[in-house]
PDB file of C-alpha atoms in Angstrom:
ATOM      1  CA  MET A  19     -14.670  24.025  -2.913  1.00  0.00           C
ATOM      2  CA  ARG A  20     -13.810  21.125  -5.118  1.00  0.00           C
ATOM      3  CA  THR A  21     -13.526  17.771  -3.404  1.00  0.00           C
ATOM      4  CA  ILE A  22     -10.415  15.763  -4.218  1.00  0.00           C
ATOM      5  CA  ARG A  23     -11.301  12.354  -5.448  1.00  0.00           C
ATOM      6  CA  ASP A  24     -10.025   9.177  -3.603  1.00  0.00           C
ATOM      7  CA  PRO A  25      -7.978   6.917  -6.009  1.00  0.00           C
ATOM      8  CA  GLU A  26      -9.939   3.904  -4.765  1.00  0.00           C
ATOM      9  CA  GLU A  27     -13.270   5.636  -5.287  1.00  0.00           C
ATOM     10  CA  LEU A  28     -12.427   6.299  -8.922  1.00  0.00           C
ATOM     11  CA  LEU A  29     -11.456   2.648  -9.463  1.00  0.00           C
ATOM     12  CA  ARG A  30     -14.678   1.347  -7.696  1.00  0.00           C
ATOM     13  CA  GLU A  31     -16.590   3.516 -10.026  1.00  0.00           C
ATOM     14  CA  PHE A  32     -15.167   1.662 -12.945  1.00  0.00           C
ATOM     15  CA  GLY A  33     -15.964  -1.664 -11.305  1.00  0.00           C
ATOM     16  CA  ILE A  34     -12.224  -2.568 -11.150  1.00  0.00           C
ATOM     17  CA  SER A  35     -11.493  -6.057  -9.710  1.00  0.00           C
ATOM     18  CA  ARG A  36      -8.239  -6.896 -11.164  1.00  0.00           C
ATOM     19  CA  PRO A  37      -5.019  -4.855 -11.785  1.00  0.00           C
ATOM     20  CA  GLU A  38      -4.974  -5.402 -15.526  1.00  0.00           C
ATOM     21  CA  GLN A  39      -8.390  -3.572 -15.730  1.00  0.00           C
ATOM     22  CA  ILE A  40      -6.905  -0.291 -14.591  1.00  0.00           C
ATOM     23  CA  ASP A  41      -7.217   1.856 -17.896  1.00  0.00           C
ATOM     24  CA  LEU A  42      -5.578   5.276 -16.923  1.00  0.00           C
ATOM     25  CA  GLU A  43      -6.528   6.987 -20.163  1.00  0.00           C
ATOM     26  CA  ALA A  44     -10.204   6.231 -19.481  1.00  0.00           C
ATOM     27  CA  ILE A  45     -10.079   7.403 -16.004  1.00  0.00           C
ATOM     28  CA  ALA A  46      -8.324  10.648 -17.217  1.00  0.00           C
ATOM     29  CA  TRP A  47     -11.047  11.107 -19.804  1.00  0.00           C
ATOM     30  CA  THR A  48     -13.933  10.768 -17.147  1.00  0.00           C
ATOM     31  CA  GLN A  49     -11.924  13.612 -15.302  1.00  0.00           C
ATOM     32  CA  ASN A  50     -11.956  15.784 -18.263  1.00  0.00           C
ATOM     33  CA  ALA A  51      -8.253  15.358 -18.831  1.00  0.00           C
ATOM     34  CA  ARG A  52      -7.189  14.633 -22.331  1.00  0.00           C
ATOM     35  CA  VAL A  53      -3.999  12.592 -22.884  1.00  0.00           C
ATOM     36  CA  GLN A  54      -1.619  13.275 -25.750  1.00  0.00           C
ATOM     37  CA  TYR A  55       1.839  11.795 -26.507  1.00  0.00           C
ATOM     38  CA  ARG A  56       4.542  14.263 -27.702  1.00  0.00           C
ATOM     39  CA  HIS A  57       8.180  15.021 -27.428  1.00  0.00           C
ATOM     40  CA  LEU A  58       8.786  17.215 -24.567  1.00  0.00           C
ATOM     41  CA  HIS A  59      11.914  19.375 -23.676  1.00  0.00           C
ATOM     42  CA  GLY A  60      13.030  19.667 -20.246  1.00  0.00           C
ATOM     43  CA  CYS A  61      10.371  17.530 -18.516  1.00  0.00           C
ATOM     44  CA  GLU A  62       9.008  13.923 -18.295  1.00  0.00           C
ATOM     45  CA  ALA A  63       5.327  14.979 -18.360  1.00  0.00           C
ATOM     46  CA  ARG A  64       3.195  18.118 -18.156  1.00  0.00           C
ATOM     47  CA  ILE A  65      -0.350  18.929 -17.312  1.00  0.00           C
ATOM     48  CA  ILE A  66      -2.029  22.267 -18.307  1.00  0.00           C
ATOM     49  CA  GLY A  67      -5.487  22.933 -17.004  1.00  0.00           C
ATOM     50  CA  ALA A  68      -8.121  25.680 -17.658  1.00  0.00           C
ATOM     51  CA  GLY A  69     -11.373  25.614 -15.634  1.00  0.00           C
ATOM     52  CA  ASN A  70     -12.561  21.958 -15.560  1.00  0.00           C
ATOM     53  CA  ARG A  71     -10.583  20.575 -18.492  1.00  0.00           C
ATOM     54  CA  ALA A  72      -6.940  19.683 -18.749  1.00  0.00           C
ATOM     55  CA  LYS A  73      -4.528  18.281 -21.210  1.00  0.00           C
ATOM     56  CA  ILE A  74      -1.765  15.793 -20.108  1.00  0.00           C
ATOM     57  CA  SER A  75       1.352  15.520 -22.224  1.00  0.00           C
ATOM     58  CA  LEU A  76       3.672  12.534 -21.931  1.00  0.00           C
ATOM     59  CA  LYS A  77       6.772  11.483 -23.932  1.00  0.00           C
ATOM     60  CA  PRO A  78       6.017   8.665 -26.243  1.00  0.00           C
ATOM     61  CA  ASP A  79       9.455   6.861 -25.816  1.00  0.00           C
ATOM     62  CA  GLY A  80      11.185   5.416 -22.766  1.00  0.00           C
ATOM     63  CA  ASN A  81      10.104   2.748 -20.445  1.00  0.00           C
ATOM     64  CA  PRO A  82       6.303   1.943 -20.730  1.00  0.00           C
ATOM     65  CA  ARG A  83       6.097   1.351 -16.911  1.00  0.00           C
ATOM     66  CA  ARG A  84       7.546   4.772 -16.153  1.00  0.00           C
ATOM     67  CA  ARG A  85       5.260   6.404 -18.846  1.00  0.00           C
ATOM     68  CA  ARG A  86       2.154   4.688 -17.094  1.00  0.00           C
ATOM     69  CA  PHE A  87       3.309   5.894 -13.705  1.00  0.00           C
ATOM     70  CA  SER A  88       3.802   9.435 -15.258  1.00  0.00           C
ATOM     71  CA  LEU A  89       0.194   9.398 -16.551  1.00  0.00           C
ATOM     72  CA  ALA A  90      -1.164   8.405 -12.961  1.00  0.00           C
ATOM     73  CA  HIS A  91       1.021  11.002 -11.388  1.00  0.00           C
ATOM     74  CA  GLU A  92      -0.464  13.683 -13.630  1.00  0.00           C
ATOM     75  CA  ILE A  93      -3.850  12.550 -12.989  1.00  0.00           C
ATOM     76  CA  GLY A  94      -2.942  13.067  -9.273  1.00  0.00           C
ATOM     77  CA  HIS A  95      -1.907  16.603  -9.951  1.00  0.00           C
ATOM     78  CA  TRP A  96      -5.213  17.193 -11.665  1.00  0.00           C
ATOM     79  CA  GLN A  97      -6.927  16.065  -8.607  1.00  0.00           C
ATOM     80  CA  CYS A  98      -4.801  17.621  -5.947  1.00  0.00           C
ATOM     81  CA  HIS A  99      -3.321  20.812  -7.556  1.00  0.00           C
ATOM     82  CA  ARG A 100      -6.053  21.888 -10.102  1.00  0.00           C
ATOM     83  CA  GLY A 101      -5.514  25.424 -11.233  1.00  0.00           C
ATOM     84  CA  GLN A 102      -1.726  25.120 -11.508  1.00  0.00           C
ATOM     85  CA  THR A 103       0.465  24.357 -14.528  1.00  0.00           C
ATOM     86  CA  LEU A 104       2.999  21.881 -13.557  1.00  0.00           C
ATOM     87  CA  MET A 105       5.979  20.491 -15.466  1.00  0.00           C
ATOM     88  CA  CYS A 106       7.374  17.294 -13.864  1.00  0.00           C
ATOM     89  CA  GLN A 107      11.135  16.455 -14.169  1.00  0.00           C
ATOM     90  CA  SER A 108      12.372  12.861 -14.384  1.00  0.00           C
ATOM     91  CA  ASP A 109      13.418  12.921 -10.658  1.00  0.00           C
ATOM     92  CA  ASP A 110      10.007  14.149  -9.639  1.00  0.00           C
ATOM     93  CA  ILE A 111       8.155  11.113 -10.712  1.00  0.00           C
ATOM     94  CA  GLU A 112       8.288   7.479  -9.211  1.00  0.00           C
ATOM     95  CA  THR A 113      11.944   7.789  -7.935  1.00  0.00           C
ATOM     96  CA  GLY A 114      11.386   8.197  -4.171  1.00  0.00           C
ATOM     97  CA  SER A 115      13.402  11.487  -4.442  1.00  0.00           C
ATOM     98  CA  THR A 116      10.503  13.861  -3.757  1.00  0.00           C
ATOM     99  CA  ILE A 117      11.010  14.467  -0.048  1.00  0.00           C
ATOM    100  CA  GLY A 118      10.354  18.205   0.469  1.00  0.00           C
ATOM    101  CA  LYS A 119       8.627  18.573  -2.801  1.00  0.00           C
ATOM    102  CA  LEU A 120       5.155  18.527  -1.538  1.00  0.00           C
ATOM    103  CA  PRO A 121       3.089  18.801  -4.763  1.00  0.00           C
ATOM    104  CA  GLU A 122       5.194  15.986  -6.340  1.00  0.00           C
ATOM    105  CA  ARG A 123       5.018  13.766  -3.325  1.00  0.00           C
ATOM    106  CA  ALA A 124       1.369  14.250  -3.127  1.00  0.00           C
ATOM    107  CA  ALA A 125       0.917  13.288  -6.925  1.00  0.00           C
ATOM    108  CA  ASP A 126       3.353  10.235  -6.468  1.00  0.00           C
ATOM    109  CA  ARG A 127       1.103   8.954  -3.625  1.00  0.00           C
ATOM    110  CA  PHE A 128      -2.064   9.411  -5.517  1.00  0.00           C
ATOM    111  CA  ALA A 129      -0.482   7.628  -8.459  1.00  0.00           C
ATOM    112  CA  ALA A 130       0.678   4.744  -6.376  1.00  0.00           C
ATOM    113  CA  GLN A 131      -2.679   4.305  -4.807  1.00  0.00           C
ATOM    114  CA  LEU A 132      -4.333   4.486  -8.212  1.00  0.00           C
ATOM    115  CA  LEU A 133      -2.139   1.843  -9.715  1.00  0.00           C
ATOM    116  CA  MET A 134      -1.953  -0.367  -6.609  1.00  0.00           C
ATOM    117  CA  PRO A 135      -5.110   0.220  -4.595  1.00  0.00           C
ATOM    118  CA  GLU A 136      -5.297  -1.277  -0.968  1.00  0.00           C
ATOM    119  CA  PHE A 137      -8.312  -3.560  -1.813  1.00  0.00           C
ATOM    120  CA  LEU A 138      -6.317  -5.199  -4.772  1.00  0.00           C
ATOM    121  CA  ILE A 139      -3.073  -5.356  -2.654  1.00  0.00           C
ATOM    122  CA  ARG A 140      -4.598  -7.363   0.046  1.00  0.00           C
ATOM    123  CA  GLU A 141      -6.058  -9.776  -2.589  1.00  0.00           C
ATOM    124  CA  SER A 142      -2.755 -10.115  -4.394  1.00  0.00           C
ATOM    125  CA  LEU A 143      -0.671 -10.699  -1.187  1.00  0.00           C
ATOM    126  CA  ARG A 144      -3.023 -13.612  -0.271  1.00  0.00           C
ATOM    127  CA  GLY A 145      -1.656 -15.307  -3.410  1.00  0.00           C
ATOM    128  CA  TYR A 146       1.900 -14.896  -2.103  1.00  0.00           C
ATOM    129  CA  ASN A 147       0.987 -16.204   1.421  1.00  0.00           C
ATOM    130  CA  ASN A 148       1.270 -12.794   2.730  1.00  0.00           C
ATOM    131  CA  ARG A 149       5.060 -13.079   2.486  1.00  0.00           C
ATOM    132  CA  PHE A 150       6.716  -9.610   2.424  1.00  0.00           C
ATOM    133  CA  ASP A 151      10.123  -9.543   0.769  1.00  0.00           C
ATOM    134  CA  MET A 152      11.748  -8.259  -2.416  1.00  0.00           C
ATOM    135  CA  GLY A 153      10.597 -11.420  -4.279  1.00  0.00           C
ATOM    136  CA  THR A 154       6.938 -10.758  -3.479  1.00  0.00           C
ATOM    137  CA  ILE A 155       7.421  -7.007  -4.403  1.00  0.00           C
ATOM    138  CA  ARG A 156       9.068  -7.946  -7.716  1.00  0.00           C
ATOM    139  CA  ALA A 157       6.216 -10.383  -8.561  1.00  0.00           C
ATOM    140  CA  MET A 158       3.568  -7.724  -7.595  1.00  0.00           C
ATOM    141  CA  ALA A 159       5.303  -5.114  -9.603  1.00  0.00           C
ATOM    142  CA  GLU A 160       4.650  -7.384 -12.631  1.00  0.00           C
ATOM    143  CA  ASP A 161       1.039  -8.115 -11.471  1.00  0.00           C
ATOM    144  CA  PHE A 162       0.327  -4.216 -11.331  1.00  0.00           C
ATOM    145  CA  ASP A 163       2.393  -3.275 -14.365  1.00  0.00           C
ATOM    146  CA  MET A 164       4.665  -1.067 -12.112  1.00  0.00           C
ATOM    147  CA  SER A 165       8.406  -0.635 -11.729  1.00  0.00           C
ATOM    148  CA  LEU A 166      10.088  -2.415  -8.871  1.00  0.00           C
ATOM    149  CA  THR A 167      10.963   0.936  -7.184  1.00  0.00           C
ATOM    150  CA  ALA A 168       7.276   2.307  -7.342  1.00  0.00           C
ATOM    151  CA  ALA A 169       5.791  -1.028  -6.197  1.00  0.00           C
ATOM    152  CA  ALA A 170       8.376  -1.326  -3.242  1.00  0.00           C
ATOM    153  CA  ILE A 171       7.614   2.343  -2.115  1.00  0.00           C
ATOM    154  CA  ARG A 172       3.842   1.631  -2.222  1.00  0.00           C
ATOM    155  CA  LEU A 173       4.087  -1.579  -0.146  1.00  0.00           C
ATOM    156  CA  VAL A 174       6.530  -0.184   2.545  1.00  0.00           C
ATOM    157  CA  GLU A 175       4.397   2.920   3.003  1.00  0.00           C
ATOM    158  CA  ARG A 176       1.016   1.094   3.388  1.00  0.00           C
ATOM    159  CA  ASN A 177       1.596   0.989   7.258  1.00  0.00           C
ATOM    160  CA  THR A 178       1.178  -2.827   7.839  1.00  0.00           C
ATOM    161  CA  LEU A 179       4.710  -3.844   8.453  1.00  0.00           C
ATOM    162  CA  PRO A 180       7.525  -1.736  10.079  1.00  0.00           C
ATOM    163  CA  SER A 181      10.237  -1.441   7.404  1.00  0.00           C
ATOM    164  CA  PHE A 182      12.481   0.845   5.372  1.00  0.00           C
ATOM    165  CA  LEU A 183      13.273   1.177   1.700  1.00  0.00           C
ATOM    166  CA  VAL A 184      16.660   2.614   1.181  1.00  0.00           C
ATOM    167  CA  CYS A 185      18.294   3.555  -2.255  1.00  0.00           C
ATOM    168  CA  HIS A 186      22.108   3.858  -2.567  1.00  0.00           C
ATOM    169  CA  THR A 187      24.499   4.767  -5.248  1.00  0.00           C
ATOM    170  CA  PRO A 188      28.341   4.670  -5.022  1.00  0.00           C
ATOM    171  CA  LYS A 189      28.038   8.276  -3.856  1.00  0.00           C
ATOM    172  CA  GLY A 190      25.977   7.409  -0.941  1.00  0.00           C
ATOM    173  CA  ARG A 191      22.203   7.255   0.035  1.00  0.00           C
ATOM    174  CA  LYS A 192      20.023   8.665  -2.620  1.00  0.00           C
ATOM    175  CA  TRP A 193      16.722   8.603  -0.811  1.00  0.00           C
ATOM    176  CA  PHE A 194      14.777   6.425   1.632  1.00  0.00           C
ATOM    177  CA  THR A 195      11.133   6.040   3.010  1.00  0.00           C
ATOM    178  CA  ARG A 196       9.865   4.223   5.953  1.00  0.00           C
ATOM    179  CA  SER A 197       6.499   2.665   7.242  1.00  0.00           C
ATOM    180  CA  PRO A 198       4.601   4.871   9.511  1.00  0.00           C
ATOM    181  CA  LYS A 199       4.991   2.054  12.021  1.00  0.00           C
ATOM    182  CA  VAL A 200       8.601   2.997  12.466  1.00  0.00           C
ATOM    183  CA  ASP A 201       9.615   5.925  14.750  1.00  0.00           C
ATOM    184  CA  GLN A 202      10.535   8.897  12.549  1.00  0.00           C
ATOM    185  CA  ARG A 203      13.700   9.484  14.544  1.00  0.00           C
ATOM    186  CA  TRP A 204      15.336   6.523  12.839  1.00  0.00           C
ATOM    187  CA  PHE A 205      17.278   7.645   9.699  1.00  0.00           C
ATOM    188  CA  PRO A 206      19.481   5.455   7.717  1.00  0.00           C
ATOM    189  CA  MET A 207      23.116   6.473   7.450  1.00  0.00           C
ATOM    190  CA  ASP A 208      24.093   8.414   4.442  1.00  0.00           C
ATOM    191  CA  HIS A 209      26.880   5.862   3.245  1.00  0.00           C
ATOM    192  CA  LEU A 210      26.622   2.130   3.265  1.00  0.00           C
ATOM    193  CA  ASP A 211      28.592   0.452   6.179  1.00  0.00           C
ATOM    194  CA  LYS A 212      31.045  -2.346   5.136  1.00  0.00           C
ATOM    195  CA  ASP A 213      29.186  -4.600   7.571  1.00  0.00           C
ATOM    196  CA  SER A 214      25.998  -4.232   5.780  1.00  0.00           C
ATOM    197  CA  LEU A 215      24.921  -6.976   3.394  1.00  0.00           C
ATOM    198  CA  ALA A 216      24.099  -4.253   0.798  1.00  0.00           C
ATOM    199  CA  PHE A 217      27.798  -3.264   0.542  1.00  0.00           C
ATOM    200  CA  ASP A 218      28.885  -6.297  -1.259  1.00  0.00           C
ATOM    201  CA  VAL A 219      26.065  -6.155  -3.728  1.00  0.00           C
ATOM    202  CA  LEU A 220      26.764  -2.524  -4.599  1.00  0.00           C
ATOM    203  CA  PHE A 221      30.666  -2.259  -4.341  1.00  0.00           C
ATOM    204  CA  GLY A 222      31.748  -6.056  -4.428  1.00  0.00           C
ATOM    205  CA  GLY A 223      29.812  -7.081  -7.359  1.00  0.00           C
ATOM    206  CA  GLY A 224      28.062  -9.618  -5.227  1.00  0.00           C
ATOM    207  CA  PRO A 225      24.601 -11.183  -6.420  1.00  0.00           C
ATOM    208  CA  GLU A 226      21.344  -9.865  -5.274  1.00  0.00           C
ATOM    209  CA  ASP A 227      19.997 -11.119  -2.076  1.00  0.00           C
ATOM    210  CA  ARG A 228      17.533 -14.000  -2.816  1.00  0.00           C
ATOM    211  CA  MET A 229      15.798 -13.613   0.618  1.00  0.00           C
ATOM    212  CA  LEU A 230      15.704 -11.418   3.710  1.00  0.00           C
ATOM    213  CA  ARG A 231      18.815 -12.117   5.821  1.00  0.00           C
ATOM    214  CA  ALA A 232      19.562 -11.239   9.446  1.00  0.00           C
ATOM    215  CA  SER A 233      21.562  -8.293  10.129  1.00  0.00           C
ATOM    216  CA  GLY A 234      22.368  -5.610  12.782  1.00  0.00           C
ATOM    217  CA  ALA A 235      20.740  -2.262  12.957  1.00  0.00           C
ATOM    218  CA  ASP A 236      24.272  -0.779  13.789  1.00  0.00           C
ATOM    219  CA  ALA A 237      25.160  -1.277  10.067  1.00  0.00           C
ATOM    220  CA  TRP A 238      22.442   1.070   9.083  1.00  0.00           C
ATOM    221  CA  PHE A 239      21.634   3.385  12.006  1.00  0.00           C
ATOM    222  CA  ASP A 240      24.007   5.721  13.927  1.00  0.00           C
ATOM    223  CA  LYS A 241      22.526   5.058  17.365  1.00  0.00           C
ATOM    224  CA  PRO A 242      24.852   4.094  20.322  1.00  0.00           C
ATOM    225  CA  TRP A 243      22.713   0.971  21.021  1.00  0.00           C
ATOM    226  CA  ALA A 244      21.825  -0.102  17.546  1.00  0.00           C
ATOM    227  CA  ASP A 245      24.199  -2.980  17.900  1.00  0.00           C
ATOM    228  CA  GLU A 246      21.589  -4.547  20.314  1.00  0.00           C
ATOM    229  CA  ILE A 247      18.865  -4.513  17.617  1.00  0.00           C
ATOM    230  CA  PRO A 248      18.387  -7.197  15.038  1.00  0.00           C
ATOM    231  CA  ILE A 249      16.917  -6.315  11.635  1.00  0.00           C
ATOM    232  CA  LYS A 250      16.531  -8.151   8.404  1.00  0.00           C
ATOM    233  CA  GLU A 251      17.647  -6.781   5.043  1.00  0.00           C
ATOM    234  CA  GLN A 252      17.482  -7.642   1.357  1.00  0.00           C
ATOM    235  CA  THR A 253      19.150  -5.764  -1.450  1.00  0.00           C
ATOM    236  CA  VAL A 254      18.428  -5.776  -5.176  1.00  0.00           C
ATOM    237  CA  ARG A 255      19.948  -3.943  -8.069  1.00  0.00           C
ATOM    238  CA  ILE A 256      17.851  -1.646 -10.107  1.00  0.00           C
ATOM    239  CA  TYR A 257      20.631  -0.228 -12.126  1.00  0.00           C
ATOM    240  CA  ASP A 258      24.333  -1.091 -12.606  1.00  0.00           C
ATOM    241  CA  ASP A 259      25.262   1.483  -9.915  1.00  0.00           C
ATOM    242  CA  VAL A 260      21.967   1.738  -7.991  1.00  0.00           C
ATOM    243  CA  VAL A 261      20.748  -0.607  -5.320  1.00  0.00           C
ATOM    244  CA  LEU A 262      17.565  -0.803  -3.359  1.00  0.00           C
ATOM    245  CA  THR A 263      17.420  -2.255   0.128  1.00  0.00           C
ATOM    246  CA  LEU A 264      14.339  -3.439   2.019  1.00  0.00           C
ATOM    247  CA  LEU A 265      14.956  -3.379   5.816  1.00  0.00           C
ATOM    248  CA  VAL A 266      12.399  -5.055   7.968  1.00  0.00           C
ATOM    249  CA  VAL A 267      12.181  -4.053  11.693  1.00  0.00           C
ATOM    250  CA  GLN A 268      12.134  -6.706  14.344  1.00  0.00           C
ATOM    251  CA  ASP A 269      12.397  -4.775  17.602  1.00  0.00           C
ATOM    252  CA  GLU A 270       9.805  -2.784  19.360  1.00  0.00           C
ATOM    253  CA  ARG A 271      12.289  -0.113  20.321  1.00  0.00           C
ATOM    254  CA  MET A 272      12.275   1.166  16.739  1.00  0.00           C
ATOM    255  CA  LEU A 273       8.500   1.487  16.582  1.00  0.00           C
ATOM    256  CA  ALA A 274       6.342   4.633  16.549  1.00  0.00           C
ATOM    257  CA  ASP A 275       4.548   5.121  19.801  1.00  0.00           C
TER     258      ASP A 275
END
């Protein structure tokens, strides 16, 4: 049985010590996957494999960071789902909308760990005094050449600080993810409460939050005693009609056992 390679193992073999040294095309080549850029119809990226060799096709246009994550995503498929032909739609890559789509979620996780490995995250965070907020996430997205969304998902899911990341449009919650430190019974409500600080950013034309601000869990969670629980929140706009909110948990009643 073929052993799935750990992303950090691949990076250490290359002697990577800084984010800018992560050369995805070189990594793909060492895994017998050739990268080509071509116009694709109906998908964002595609991988076709036969035996021990694969061809990864990417759209040549669009956002360079999204294209970079797409390549890491396809390398993830090659490691985790070899033997399958997979065509990845735009919503299947980097968006956080892959809950329930196990192959895509696995490839996204592999890509995030390949682009933002734990040993480099720890070093980078020290440069920001281990502060965890959207300002740090935005700066680290620049450092690691990733989108704000992809970097935020990676940092929330690394299981060091209990937190949520929630994406909303005017139609309601688009997706969310949580730290493994948070009890899985906590689900953000589908629609933004008017008492949430995020409501004004999305619907009132308010400015992005410059820092984490104190809030109440009852503005985010439909629990009878949520009004007793303090949280901190910070919302930024990723598109005109899409906002991303970081919720930092401050009460042990929300933590996993």
